[in-house]
Amino acid sequence: MCALADLPHGIAVPTHAYVPGKNARHPEDWFDQIKQTVTSEIPAAQLHHTTAWTTGLAYLNAGYFWECHEVLEAVWMQTQDGTAERDMVQALIQLANARLKLRMDRPQAAWRLCNMVQAHLARCPNDRAILGLTVGDAQAWVRETENRIER
């Protein structure tokens, strides 16, 4: 995980990481400008060049899990069913959810979500990068998350 100060320059940083039931949710329109960087004109294979994608990954790495889901959903909505891009985005959204569930002290939910992430990654090709990431990159993040789960 990176520290807040390590977020790339220009990435909007919320005042806090939202945890349902523990603190206040961000204003409804807070992420709109980030999400609007993803449009239907951008080819799916190029979505990783959008601010929404890079911000989503930065949020994931900095511990802003709910926020990661919020911005990556805009990327996911521009992918087609049955594509590796859709599976990769969905895997990262579910990984963020798993890490949020850990923060909420819900280890069984986190474990279930990690299994969902692995299912999405299993449908992705191993021989090329998908949205700038390899399946191995994402699987390492899943293992890191699974290692934090108390069984």
mmCIF file of C-alpha atoms in Angstrom:
data_model
loop_
_atom_site.group_PDB
_atom_site.id
_atom_site.type_symbol
_atom_site.label_atom_id
_atom_site.label_comp_id
_atom_site.label_asym_id
_atom_site.label_seq_id
_atom_site.Cartn_x
_atom_site.Cartn_y
_atom_site.Cartn_z
ATOM 1 C CA MET A 1 0.000 0.000 0.000
ATOM 2 C CA CYS A 2 1.226 3.469 -0.727
ATOM 3 C CA ALA A 3 0.841 6.436 1.554
ATOM 4 C CA LEU A 4 -1.492 9.256 0.708
ATOM 5 C CA ALA A 5 1.466 11.476 -0.135
ATOM 6 C CA ASP A 6 2.539 8.915 -2.759
ATOM 7 C CA LEU A 7 -0.574 9.356 -4.914
ATOM 8 C CA PRO A 8 0.330 10.649 -8.373
ATOM 9 C CA HIS A 9 0.182 14.416 -8.726
ATOM 10 C CA GLY A 10 -3.187 15.661 -9.861
ATOM 11 C CA ILE A 11 -5.236 12.793 -8.442
ATOM 12 C CA ALA A 12 -8.085 14.130 -6.342
ATOM 13 C CA VAL A 13 -7.824 12.814 -2.798
ATOM 14 C CA PRO A 14 -10.958 12.491 -0.672
ATOM 15 C CA THR A 15 -10.829 13.794 2.879
ATOM 16 C CA HIS A 16 -11.195 10.237 4.201
ATOM 17 C CA ALA A 17 -11.627 6.641 3.095
ATOM 18 C CA TYR A 18 -15.328 5.886 3.331
ATOM 19 C CA VAL A 19 -16.243 2.821 5.362
ATOM 20 C CA PRO A 20 -19.991 2.081 5.400
ATOM 21 C CA GLY A 21 -21.418 2.248 8.904
ATOM 22 C CA LYS A 22 -18.308 3.939 10.288
ATOM 23 C CA ASN A 23 -18.008 7.374 8.703
ATOM 24 C CA ALA A 24 -19.699 9.811 6.334
ATOM 25 C CA ARG A 25 -20.094 9.085 2.659
ATOM 26 C CA HIS A 26 -18.621 11.549 0.167
ATOM 27 C CA PRO A 27 -20.915 14.029 -1.591
ATOM 28 C CA GLU A 28 -22.802 12.358 -4.436
ATOM 29 C CA ASP A 29 -21.029 14.328 -7.172
ATOM 30 C CA TRP A 30 -17.502 14.189 -5.703
ATOM 31 C CA PHE A 31 -16.183 11.676 -8.276
ATOM 32 C CA ASP A 32 -18.089 12.940 -11.332
ATOM 33 C CA GLN A 33 -15.155 14.771 -12.907
ATOM 34 C CA ILE A 34 -12.977 11.642 -12.614
ATOM 35 C CA LYS A 35 -15.665 9.330 -13.987
ATOM 36 C CA GLN A 36 -16.309 11.648 -16.938
ATOM 37 C CA THR A 37 -12.825 10.900 -18.292
ATOM 38 C CA VAL A 38 -14.246 7.600 -19.548
ATOM 39 C CA THR A 39 -16.341 7.935 -22.676
ATOM 40 C CA SER A 40 -17.768 5.549 -25.243
ATOM 41 C CA GLU A 41 -15.321 6.924 -27.827
ATOM 42 C CA ILE A 42 -12.342 5.382 -26.007
ATOM 43 C CA PRO A 43 -11.531 1.868 -27.254
ATOM 44 C CA ALA A 44 -11.676 -0.707 -24.452
ATOM 45 C CA ALA A 45 -8.010 -1.601 -24.892
ATOM 46 C CA GLN A 46 -7.120 2.060 -24.164
ATOM 47 C CA LEU A 47 -9.237 2.573 -21.047
ATOM 48 C CA HIS A 48 -6.165 2.266 -18.837
ATOM 49 C CA HIS A 49 -5.057 5.677 -20.116
ATOM 50 C CA THR A 50 -8.055 7.401 -18.530
ATOM 51 C CA THR A 51 -7.933 9.364 -15.306
ATOM 52 C CA ALA A 52 -10.661 7.096 -13.920
ATOM 53 C CA TRP A 53 -8.468 4.007 -14.359
ATOM 54 C CA THR A 54 -5.293 5.534 -12.963
ATOM 55 C CA THR A 55 -7.183 7.112 -10.075
ATOM 56 C CA GLY A 56 -8.931 3.819 -9.318
ATOM 57 C CA LEU A 57 -5.603 1.992 -9.098
ATOM 58 C CA ALA A 58 -4.089 4.774 -6.978
ATOM 59 C CA TYR A 59 -7.067 4.611 -4.622
ATOM 60 C CA LEU A 60 -6.780 0.825 -4.382
ATOM 61 C CA ASN A 61 -3.098 1.064 -3.489
ATOM 62 C CA ALA A 62 -3.659 3.901 -0.993
ATOM 63 C CA GLY A 63 -6.469 2.164 0.911
ATOM 64 C CA TYR A 64 -9.410 4.086 -0.557
ATOM 65 C CA PHE A 65 -11.348 0.935 -1.398
ATOM 66 C CA TRP A 66 -14.898 2.251 -1.673
ATOM 67 C CA GLU A 67 -13.589 5.159 -3.728
ATOM 68 C CA CYS A 68 -11.706 2.760 -6.014
ATOM 69 C CA HIS A 69 -14.934 0.894 -6.721
ATOM 70 C CA GLU A 70 -16.752 4.160 -7.378
ATOM 71 C CA VAL A 71 -14.374 5.362 -10.108
ATOM 72 C CA LEU A 72 -13.575 1.964 -11.666
ATOM 73 C CA GLU A 73 -17.270 1.328 -12.162
ATOM 74 C CA ALA A 74 -17.216 4.047 -14.836
ATOM 75 C CA VAL A 75 -14.456 2.112 -16.632
ATOM 76 C CA TRP A 76 -16.342 -1.180 -16.264
ATOM 77 C CA MET A 77 -19.442 0.376 -17.837
ATOM 78 C CA GLN A 78 -17.448 1.041 -21.037
ATOM 79 C CA THR A 79 -16.391 -2.592 -21.468
ATOM 80 C CA GLN A 80 -18.253 -5.312 -23.312
ATOM 81 C CA ASP A 81 -19.548 -8.549 -21.791
ATOM 82 C CA GLY A 82 -17.212 -11.480 -22.275
ATOM 83 C CA THR A 83 -14.051 -9.440 -22.787
ATOM 84 C CA ALA A 84 -10.787 -9.638 -20.886
ATOM 85 C CA GLU A 85 -11.040 -5.907 -20.193
ATOM 86 C CA ARG A 86 -14.388 -6.368 -18.443
ATOM 87 C CA ASP A 87 -13.057 -9.270 -16.393
ATOM 88 C CA MET A 88 -9.943 -7.342 -15.364
ATOM 89 C CA VAL A 89 -11.913 -4.276 -14.274
ATOM 90 C CA GLN A 90 -14.446 -6.446 -12.436
ATOM 91 C CA ALA A 91 -11.598 -8.307 -10.724
ATOM 92 C CA LEU A 92 -10.136 -5.044 -9.418
ATOM 93 C CA ILE A 93 -13.525 -3.756 -8.279
ATOM 94 C CA GLN A 94 -14.114 -7.001 -6.365
ATOM 95 C CA LEU A 95 -10.595 -6.858 -4.938
ATOM 96 C CA ALA A 96 -11.310 -3.357 -3.622
ATOM 97 C CA ASN A 97 -14.535 -4.718 -2.138
ATOM 98 C CA ALA A 98 -12.638 -7.578 -0.492
ATOM 99 C CA ARG A 99 -10.202 -5.146 1.100
ATOM 100 C CA LEU A 100 -13.090 -2.958 2.255
ATOM 101 C CA LYS A 101 -14.739 -5.993 3.856
ATOM 102 C CA LEU A 102 -11.482 -6.703 5.691
ATOM 103 C CA ARG A 103 -11.498 -3.154 7.022
ATOM 104 C CA MET A 104 -15.101 -3.723 8.119
ATOM 105 C CA ASP A 105 -14.011 -6.895 9.959
ATOM 106 C CA ARG A 106 -15.963 -9.202 7.654
ATOM 107 C CA PRO A 107 -13.345 -11.850 6.763
ATOM 108 C CA GLN A 108 -15.790 -14.374 5.275
ATOM 109 C CA ALA A 109 -17.118 -11.775 2.845
ATOM 110 C CA ALA A 110 -13.541 -10.832 1.963
ATOM 111 C CA TRP A 111 -12.681 -14.474 1.284
ATOM 112 C CA ARG A 112 -15.762 -14.917 -0.921
ATOM 113 C CA LEU A 113 -14.846 -11.793 -2.896
ATOM 114 C CA CYS A 114 -11.254 -13.013 -3.372
ATOM 115 C CA ASN A 115 -12.690 -16.178 -4.915
ATOM 116 C CA MET A 116 -14.772 -14.029 -7.267
ATOM 117 C CA VAL A 117 -11.652 -12.080 -8.244
ATOM 118 C CA GLN A 118 -9.838 -15.332 -9.076
ATOM 119 C CA ALA A 119 -12.794 -16.445 -11.234
ATOM 120 C CA HIS A 120 -12.617 -13.204 -13.244
ATOM 121 C CA LEU A 121 -8.853 -13.522 -13.625
ATOM 122 C CA ALA A 122 -9.178 -17.155 -14.765
ATOM 123 C CA ARG A 123 -11.079 -15.900 -17.819
ATOM 124 C CA CYS A 124 -8.268 -13.505 -18.782
ATOM 125 C CA PRO A 125 -5.400 -14.495 -21.076
ATOM 126 C CA ASN A 126 -2.050 -14.961 -19.337
ATOM 127 C CA ASP A 127 0.058 -14.075 -22.358
ATOM 128 C CA ARG A 128 -0.565 -10.332 -22.561
ATOM 129 C CA ALA A 129 -1.264 -7.249 -20.482
ATOM 130 C CA ILE A 130 -4.888 -6.274 -20.064
ATOM 131 C CA LEU A 131 -5.395 -2.582 -19.383
ATOM 132 C CA GLY A 132 -1.717 -2.350 -18.533
ATOM 133 C CA LEU A 133 -1.817 -5.206 -15.998
ATOM 134 C CA THR A 134 -0.995 -8.874 -16.226
ATOM 135 C CA VAL A 135 -3.049 -11.591 -14.600
ATOM 136 C CA GLY A 136 0.009 -12.278 -12.446
ATOM 137 C CA ASP A 137 -0.001 -8.684 -11.151
ATOM 138 C CA ALA A 138 -3.620 -8.976 -10.090
ATOM 139 C CA GLN A 139 -3.160 -12.463 -8.621
ATOM 140 C CA ALA A 140 -0.333 -11.156 -6.446
ATOM 141 C CA TRP A 141 -2.700 -8.512 -5.056
ATOM 142 C CA VAL A 142 -5.291 -11.215 -4.354
ATOM 143 C CA ARG A 143 -2.723 -13.337 -2.499
ATOM 144 C CA GLU A 144 -1.685 -10.284 -0.491
ATOM 145 C CA THR A 145 -5.331 -9.749 0.454
ATOM 146 C CA GLU A 146 -5.914 -13.427 1.261
ATOM 147 C CA ASN A 147 -2.870 -13.392 3.542
ATOM 148 C CA ARG A 148 -4.544 -10.705 5.646
ATOM 149 C CA ILE A 149 -7.708 -12.739 6.175
ATOM 150 C CA GLU A 150 -7.936 -14.493 9.508
ATOM 151 C CA ARG A 151 -9.387 -17.933 9.079
#
